[in-house]
Coordinates of C-alpha atoms in Angstrom, one line a residue:
M1311 CA 58.2 97.3 66.8
K1312 CA 54.9 98.3 68.4
T1313 CA 56.7 101.0 70.4
K1314 CA 58.3 102.4 67.2
Q1315 CA 54.8 102.6 65.5
H1316 CA 53.4 104.5 68.5
L1317 CA 56.4 106.9 68.5
F1318 CA 56.0 107.4 64.7
T1319 CA 52.3 108.3 65.2
V1320 CA 53.1 110.9 67.8
L1321 CA 55.9 112.4 65.6
I1322 CA 53.6 112.7 62.7
F1323 CA 51.1 114.6 64.9
L1324 CA 53.8 117.0 66.1
I1325 CA 55.0 117.7 62.6
S1326 CA 51.5 118.0 61.0
V1327 CA 50.1 120.4 63.6
P1328 CA 52.1 123.4 62.5
L1329 CA 51.2 122.6 58.9
F1330 CA 47.4 122.7 59.7
A1331 CA 48.0 125.9 61.5
Q1332 CA 49.1 127.6 58.3
D1333 CA 45.8 126.9 56.7
G1334 CA 44.5 129.8 54.7
N1335 CA 41.5 130.2 57.0
A1336 CA 43.6 130.6 60.1
K1337 CA 44.5 134.1 61.3
P1338 CA 48.0 134.5 62.7
D1339 CA 46.7 136.5 65.7
S1340 CA 43.0 137.0 66.2
T1341 CA 42.0 139.7 68.7
K1342 CA 38.5 138.3 68.9
Q1343 CA 37.5 137.9 72.6
A1344 CA 37.4 134.2 73.6
P1345 CA 35.0 132.9 76.2
H1346 CA 36.3 133.8 79.6
G1347 CA 38.9 136.0 77.9
H1348 CA 40.1 139.5 78.6
G1349 CA 39.4 140.8 75.1
N1350 CA 42.6 142.7 74.9
A1351 CA 43.1 144.2 71.4
D1352 CA 46.9 144.2 71.5
P1353 CA 48.3 140.9 70.1
K1354 CA 51.4 141.3 72.2
H1355 CA 49.3 140.9 75.4
S1356 CA 46.7 138.5 73.9
V1357 CA 47.4 135.7 76.4
Y1358 CA 47.7 137.2 79.9
G1359 CA 45.8 140.5 79.3
P1360 CA 46.9 144.1 79.3
P1361 CA 50.0 145.2 81.4
M1362 CA 49.5 145.7 85.1
P1363 CA 51.9 147.3 87.6
A1364 CA 54.3 144.8 89.1
K1365 CA 54.0 143.7 92.7
W1366 CA 57.0 142.6 94.7
K1367 CA 56.9 140.5 97.8
F1368 CA 59.9 140.0 100.1
Q1369 CA 59.5 137.4 102.8
L1370 CA 61.4 136.5 105.9
A1371 CA 60.3 133.1 107.4
Y1372 CA 61.2 130.5 109.9
D1373 CA 59.9 126.9 109.7
Y1374 CA 60.2 124.9 112.9
R1375 CA 59.1 121.3 112.4
Q1376 CA 60.5 117.8 113.1
E1377 CA 62.6 119.4 115.9
E1378 CA 64.6 121.4 113.3
G1379 CA 64.5 125.0 112.3
T1380 CA 64.8 126.4 108.7
P1381 CA 65.2 130.2 108.3
A1382 CA 64.5 131.5 104.8
F1383 CA 64.5 134.7 102.7
N1384 CA 62.2 134.6 99.6
F1385 CA 61.0 137.1 97.1
Y1386 CA 59.1 137.3 93.8
K1387 CA 57.9 139.8 91.3
K1388 CA 54.4 139.4 90.0
N1389 CA 52.3 141.0 87.3
Q1390 CA 49.5 139.9 84.9
R1391 CA 51.8 137.1 83.8
D1392 CA 51.9 135.7 87.4
R1393 CA 55.4 135.4 89.0
T1394 CA 58.0 136.5 86.5
L1395 CA 61.0 136.6 88.9
F1396 CA 61.6 134.6 92.1
F1397 CA 64.4 133.8 94.5
T1398 CA 65.0 131.9 97.7
I1399 CA 67.8 131.2 100.1
R1400 CA 67.4 128.8 103.0
D1401 CA 69.5 127.2 105.7
N1402 CA 68.9 123.7 107.0
S1403 CA 66.1 123.1 104.5
Y1404 CA 64.7 119.6 104.3
D1405 CA 65.0 117.9 100.9
N1406 CA 61.9 115.7 100.7
I1407 CA 63.1 113.7 97.7
N1408 CA 66.5 112.8 99.0
Q1409 CA 65.5 113.1 102.7
Y1410 CA 68.5 115.0 104.0
R1411 CA 69.1 118.7 104.9
V1412 CA 70.7 121.3 102.7
Q1413 CA 71.6 124.9 102.4
R1414 CA 69.7 126.1 99.3
I1415 CA 69.8 128.9 96.8
A1416 CA 67.2 128.8 94.0
A1417 CA 66.1 131.4 91.4
G1418 CA 64.1 131.5 88.2
A1419 CA 62.4 133.8 85.8
A1420 CA 59.8 133.9 83.1
L1421 CA 61.1 136.1 80.2
F1422 CA 59.4 137.5 77.2
P1423 CA 62.5 138.4 75.1
I1424 CA 60.9 139.3 71.8
K1425 CA 59.4 142.8 72.2
N1426 CA 57.8 141.8 75.5
D1427 CA 55.3 139.7 73.6
D1428 CA 53.1 137.1 75.4
R1429 CA 53.5 134.7 72.4
F1430 CA 57.3 134.1 73.0
Q1431 CA 58.1 132.9 76.5
F1432 CA 61.3 131.6 77.9
D1433 CA 61.4 130.1 81.4
L1434 CA 64.6 129.2 83.2
G1435 CA 65.8 128.5 86.7
G1436 CA 68.1 126.5 88.9
V1437 CA 68.8 125.2 92.4
L1438 CA 72.1 124.9 94.2
D1439 CA 72.2 122.8 97.4
K1440 CA 75.1 122.2 99.7
I1441 CA 74.4 119.0 101.7
I1442 CA 74.8 119.8 105.4
D1443 CA 77.7 118.1 107.2
S1444 CA 79.4 117.4 103.9
T1445 CA 81.3 119.1 101.1
L1446 CA 78.9 117.9 98.4
Y1447 CA 76.6 120.0 96.2
N1448 CA 73.4 119.2 94.2
K1449 CA 72.8 121.2 91.1
T1450 CA 69.6 121.3 89.0
L1451 CA 68.7 123.3 85.9
Y1452 CA 65.4 123.9 84.3
S1453 CA 64.5 125.6 81.0
R1454 CA 61.7 125.7 78.5
L1455 CA 60.6 127.7 75.5
T1456 CA 57.0 128.3 74.6
W1457 CA 55.8 129.7 71.3
R1458 CA 52.1 130.6 70.9
A1459 CA 52.3 130.8 67.2
T1460 CA 48.6 131.6 66.7
K1461 CA 45.4 131.7 68.8
K1462 CA 45.1 128.0 68.0
L1463 CA 48.6 126.7 67.9
W1464 CA 50.9 126.2 70.9
L1465 CA 54.4 124.8 70.8
R1466 CA 56.9 124.0 73.7
A1467 CA 60.4 122.6 74.0
G1468 CA 62.1 122.0 77.3
F1469 CA 65.4 120.7 78.8
E1470 CA 66.1 119.8 82.4
Y1471 CA 69.3 118.6 84.2
S1472 CA 70.1 117.4 87.7
D1473 CA 73.5 116.5 89.2
E1474 CA 72.7 115.2 92.7
Y1475 CA 73.6 112.8 95.5
K1476 CA 71.5 110.0 96.9
Y1477 CA 71.9 108.9 100.5
Y1478 CA 71.6 105.5 102.1
E1479 CA 73.1 103.6 105.0
N1480 CA 75.1 100.5 104.2
H1481 CA 75.1 97.2 106.1
L1482 CA 77.5 98.7 108.7
G1483 CA 75.1 101.6 109.4
V1484 CA 77.4 104.1 107.8
G1485 CA 75.9 106.8 105.6
V1486 CA 77.0 106.7 102.0
Y1487 CA 76.4 109.3 99.2
T1488 CA 76.2 108.1 95.6
K1489 CA 76.3 110.5 92.6
S1490 CA 73.3 110.5 90.2
L1491 CA 72.9 112.3 86.9
L1492 CA 69.5 113.0 85.5
S1493 CA 68.4 114.8 82.3
S1494 CA 65.2 115.2 80.3
Y1495 CA 64.3 116.9 77.1
Y1496 CA 60.9 117.1 75.3
F1497 CA 58.9 118.7 72.5
S1498 CA 55.1 119.3 72.8
A1499 CA 52.4 120.8 70.6
K1500 CA 48.7 121.4 70.8
Y1501 CA 46.2 122.8 68.4
K1502 CA 42.7 124.1 69.1
I1503 CA 39.9 122.8 66.9
G1504 CA 36.7 124.5 68.2
F1505 CA 35.9 123.1 71.6
F1506 CA 38.5 120.2 71.1
T1507 CA 42.2 120.7 71.7
P1508 CA 44.5 117.7 71.1
I1509 CA 48.1 117.8 72.6
A1510 CA 51.1 115.5 72.0
V1511 CA 54.5 115.2 73.6
V1512 CA 57.7 113.3 72.9
G1513 CA 61.0 113.2 74.7
N1514 CA 63.9 111.4 76.3
G1515 CA 64.8 110.9 79.9
T1516 CA 68.2 109.7 81.2
K1517 CA 69.1 108.4 84.6
D1518 CA 72.8 107.8 84.9
T1519 CA 73.4 105.3 82.0
T1520 CA 69.8 104.4 81.3
T1521 CA 67.8 106.3 78.7
N1522 CA 64.0 105.9 78.1
T1523 CA 61.9 107.4 75.3
R1524 CA 58.6 108.8 76.4
Y1525 CA 55.7 109.8 74.1
G1526 CA 52.0 110.4 74.6
A1527 CA 48.9 112.4 73.7
G1528 CA 45.9 113.9 75.3
A1529 CA 42.9 116.2 74.6
M1530 CA 41.1 119.1 76.2
L1531 CA 37.3 119.5 75.9
N1532 CA 36.0 123.0 76.6
G1533 CA 32.4 123.3 77.7
P1534 CA 30.0 126.1 78.6
K1535 CA 30.8 128.7 81.3
G1536 CA 34.5 128.0 81.2
T1537 CA 34.2 124.3 82.1
F1538 CA 36.8 121.9 80.8
L1539 CA 37.8 118.2 80.8
F1540 CA 41.2 116.8 80.0
G1541 CA 42.6 113.2 79.5
G1542 CA 46.0 112.1 78.5
Y1543 CA 48.4 109.1 78.5
I1544 CA 52.2 109.0 78.3
K1545 CA 54.0 105.8 77.3
S1546 CA 57.6 105.0 78.1
T1547 CA 60.0 102.3 77.0
D1548 CA 60.2 101.6 80.8
E1549 CA 56.6 100.4 81.5
T1550 CA 56.8 101.5 85.1
E1551 CA 56.8 105.1 83.9
D1552 CA 53.5 104.8 81.9
T1553 CA 51.3 107.6 83.3
R1554 CA 47.6 108.5 83.0
T1555 CA 46.5 112.1 83.6
L1556 CA 42.9 113.4 84.1
A1557 CA 41.8 116.9 84.8
I1558 CA 38.4 118.6 85.2
G1559 CA 37.4 122.1 86.3
R1560 CA 36.2 125.6 85.5
S1561 CA 38.0 128.8 84.6
A1562 CA 36.8 132.1 86.0
N1563 CA 36.1 135.2 84.0
F1564 CA 38.7 138.0 84.0
G1565 CA 36.0 140.3 85.4
P1566 CA 33.6 139.7 88.3
D1567 CA 32.3 136.2 88.3
A1568 CA 29.4 134.8 90.4
F1569 CA 30.4 131.1 89.8
P1570 CA 33.1 129.1 91.5
S1571 CA 36.3 128.3 89.7
S1572 CA 38.1 125.0 90.2
I1573 CA 40.6 122.5 89.0
Y1574 CA 41.1 118.8 89.9
V1575 CA 44.1 116.8 88.5
W1576 CA 44.8 113.1 88.9
K1577 CA 48.0 111.4 87.8
H1578 CA 48.5 107.7 88.1
K1579 CA 51.3 105.1 87.6
N1580 CA 51.5 101.5 88.8
D1581 CA 53.3 102.6 92.0
Y1582 CA 52.3 106.2 92.2
D1583 CA 49.1 108.3 92.8
F1584 CA 48.8 112.1 92.8
H1585 CA 45.7 114.2 93.3
L1586 CA 45.6 118.0 93.3
G1587 CA 42.5 120.1 93.7
A1588 CA 41.6 123.7 94.1
L1589 CA 38.3 125.6 94.5
F1590 CA 37.8 129.3 94.6
F1591 CA 34.7 131.4 95.0
G1592 CA 33.6 134.8 96.1
K1593 CA 31.6 137.8 94.7
T1594 CA 34.6 140.2 94.7
R1595 CA 37.6 137.9 94.0
N1596 CA 37.9 134.8 91.9
R1597 CA 41.2 134.7 90.0
L1598 CA 41.6 131.1 88.6
V1599 CA 41.3 132.3 85.0
K1600 CA 41.8 130.3 81.8
P1601 CA 45.6 131.0 81.3
A1602 CA 46.1 129.5 84.8
T1603 CA 44.0 126.4 84.4
D1604 CA 45.4 125.8 80.9
G1605 CA 49.0 126.2 82.3
M1606 CA 48.3 123.9 85.2
T1607 CA 46.7 121.2 83.1
N1608 CA 49.4 121.3 80.4
G1609 CA 52.1 121.4 83.0
M1610 CA 50.8 118.4 85.0
F1611 CA 50.5 116.4 81.8
I1612 CA 54.0 117.2 80.4
S1613 CA 55.7 117.0 83.9
T1614 CA 55.5 113.2 83.6
I1615 CA 58.5 113.4 81.3
T1616 CA 60.4 116.1 83.2
L1617 CA 62.4 115.9 86.5
R1618 CA 60.4 116.0 89.7
E1619 CA 63.4 117.7 91.3
N1620 CA 62.3 120.8 89.4
S1621 CA 58.6 120.8 90.3
L1622 CA 58.9 124.0 92.4
L1623 CA 60.8 125.8 89.6
R1624 CA 58.1 124.9 87.1
Q1625 CA 55.5 126.3 89.5
R1626 CA 57.6 129.4 90.3
Q1627 CA 56.8 128.8 93.9
F1628 CA 59.3 129.0 96.7
L1629 CA 57.5 131.0 99.5
T1630 CA 57.7 129.3 102.9
I1631 CA 54.0 130.2 103.4
T1632 CA 52.2 130.6 100.0
D1633 CA 49.7 133.2 99.1
D1634 CA 47.5 131.1 96.8
F1635 CA 44.5 131.8 99.1
E1636 CA 44.5 135.4 97.7
N1637 CA 42.9 134.0 94.5
G1638 CA 39.4 133.8 96.2
E1639 CA 37.3 135.0 99.1
Y1640 CA 36.9 131.3 100.0
S1641 CA 39.5 128.7 98.9
I1642 CA 39.7 125.0 99.3
F1643 CA 42.8 123.0 98.4
F1644 CA 43.3 119.2 98.4
I1645 CA 46.6 117.4 97.7
H1646 CA 47.4 113.7 98.0
M1647 CA 50.5 111.7 97.0
N1648 CA 51.2 108.1 97.6
V1649 CA 54.2 105.9 96.5
K1650 CA 54.2 102.2 96.7
I1651 CA 57.5 100.7 97.8
P1652 CA 58.2 97.0 97.4
M1653 CA 59.9 95.5 100.4
G1654 CA 60.3 91.9 99.3
P1655 CA 58.4 89.4 97.1
S1656 CA 55.1 89.8 98.8
T1657 CA 55.3 93.0 100.8
V1658 CA 54.5 96.5 99.6
V1659 CA 54.5 99.6 101.9
N1660 CA 53.3 103.1 101.3
A1661 CA 54.8 106.5 101.7
G1662 CA 52.9 109.7 101.1
F1663 CA 50.7 112.5 102.5
S1664 CA 47.3 114.1 102.2
S1665 CA 46.1 117.6 103.1
L1666 CA 42.7 119.3 102.9
Q1667 CA 42.9 123.0 103.4
F1668 CA 40.2 125.6 103.8
F1669 CA 40.8 129.4 103.8
K1670 CA 38.5 132.4 104.4
L1671 CA 39.9 135.8 103.2
F1672 CA 38.1 138.8 104.5
T1673 CA 38.7 141.0 101.4
N1674 CA 36.8 144.2 102.6
T1675 CA 37.7 144.1 106.3
K1676 CA 39.9 146.8 107.9
F1677 CA 40.6 147.4 111.6
W1678 CA 43.1 149.9 112.8
I1679 CA 46.3 149.1 110.8
F1680 CA 45.1 145.6 109.8
S1681 CA 43.4 144.7 106.6
E1682 CA 42.4 141.6 104.6
P1683 CA 42.8 139.1 107.5
V1684 CA 42.8 135.4 106.6
I1685 CA 42.1 132.2 108.6
G1686 CA 42.9 128.7 107.5
L1687 CA 42.1 125.2 108.8
F1688 CA 44.0 122.2 107.6
Y1689 CA 43.5 118.4 108.0
N1690 CA 46.7 116.4 107.3
E1691 CA 47.8 112.8 107.0
E1692 CA 51.3 111.5 106.7
T1693 CA 52.1 107.8 105.9
T1694 CA 55.5 106.3 106.4
P1695 CA 56.9 102.7 106.3
E1696 CA 57.5 101.2 109.8
F1697 CA 58.7 97.8 111.1
N1698 CA 56.0 96.2 113.3
L1699 CA 57.6 94.5 116.2
T1700 CA 54.4 92.5 116.9
T1701 CA 54.1 91.0 113.4
M1702 CA 57.8 91.3 112.6
K1703 CA 56.9 92.7 109.2
M1704 CA 57.1 96.0 107.5
G1705 CA 53.9 98.0 107.5
D1706 CA 52.4 101.5 107.2
K1707 CA 52.3 104.1 109.9
T1708 CA 49.8 107.0 109.4
E1709 CA 49.8 110.1 111.5
R1710 CA 46.8 112.4 111.4
F1711 CA 46.8 116.0 112.7
F1712 CA 45.2 119.4 112.3
S1713 CA 46.9 122.7 111.7
F1714 CA 45.8 126.3 111.6
Q1715 CA 46.8 129.5 109.8
V1716 CA 46.1 133.2 110.7
G1717 CA 47.4 136.3 109.0
S1718 CA 46.8 139.8 107.9
K1719 CA 48.1 142.8 106.0
I1720 CA 49.5 145.7 108.0
K1721 CA 49.0 149.2 106.4
N1722 CA 49.0 147.4 103.0
K1723 CA 52.8 147.4 103.3
F1724 CA 53.5 144.3 105.4
M1725 CA 51.9 140.9 105.8
F1726 CA 52.3 138.4 108.5
H1727 CA 51.2 134.7 108.7
I1728 CA 51.6 131.9 111.3
I1729 CA 50.9 128.2 110.8
S1730 CA 50.6 126.1 114.0
E1731 CA 50.6 122.3 114.3
P1732 CA 49.6 122.0 118.0
T1733 CA 49.9 118.3 118.4
R1734 CA 53.3 118.2 116.8
S1735 CA 54.7 121.3 118.4
G1736 CA 55.4 122.7 114.9
I1737 CA 55.1 126.3 113.9
I1738 CA 55.9 128.3 110.8
G1739 CA 56.0 132.1 110.8
A1740 CA 56.5 134.6 107.9
V1741 CA 56.7 138.4 107.6
S1742 CA 56.5 139.9 104.2
Y1743 CA 57.1 143.4 102.8
L1744 CA 54.9 144.4 99.9
I1745 CA 55.7 146.9 97.1
N1746 CA 52.7 147.6 94.8

């Protein structure tokens, strides 16, 4: 009964928000410049700013780690709306969720189908995996529709689907694949009231024959100089899925900005912790603007009721070596994930990783055919369950190692990057062709 009351409250919020948005004092599309906004006068481009020429990146890459090699071809198209088209094809790619290797094709797009208007956005994408050494395929689908009805009202509906195989070894040591069907749909709304922006979400998630209802709410507080604070909570009929989300940071101006921009997100469940942080600063380049921080915060909150199989599709990110460091002269990234795995009545082991990354991009440096070189230094930790022969119990094994990245543009047409893991004999290389 209590669950139904909470769900009813969220539904009332979702229904009432559009009604308040029709208040006589609300303007359908204000062109007034918001703090840290671009001040574009055309309502069709009121979210991401005025049109910019598209940039294309085509990347050939090879990832050699864990004594296995993964060749890949990736590309994306990018404009003021970030990546609007992306594609990847990989051989022998490692599936971190299912922990086996696949041949992968993935693609997606962000479309603006109604007169190329920022306010109507449709995202879709999919992944097709062929499991290596088998005749089995995994298929995932991702879609969502976003309507920015006014400067204050934001609505989103989404549907995701996954048809995949899980792998385990039976008591005879024989590998067995079992089919699993996952789906999720949701509806979310937020409404800006001055510096306070509440958001609510409701949806269903199905795993095979089990369906859980999820619902929750959160709020964003906007402070001076582009600062923000977010907190949210999502409840599920399966209590193990209950999730808290916190975020804090600062959005950069669309123009030159002397202050650092940043975002830090924390998600927590009883058996799961996730931290994601980014800090950008530099006098000539600082691109973590408000549409990006809003999108990341909303996405991290709502992703609790979506499928983790589609996380890369939602991020529109499939490059073997990413180029996120281009958003600032100096960039710092932190990511941490840990999952608690019960191994008996009194034993819990951990599986996860942490990475702290620092980049320096030399934006105004040119030498011969080279320009904008970058260097990166990473500290990494990986934790996996391991059976301890001394104690005869399951425990945690943590491996710590450093890695390095160097790269540069060549005649502003090509880009090369190399990541080296010296202590693990791992190396990743990528060459990209740029069309501006």
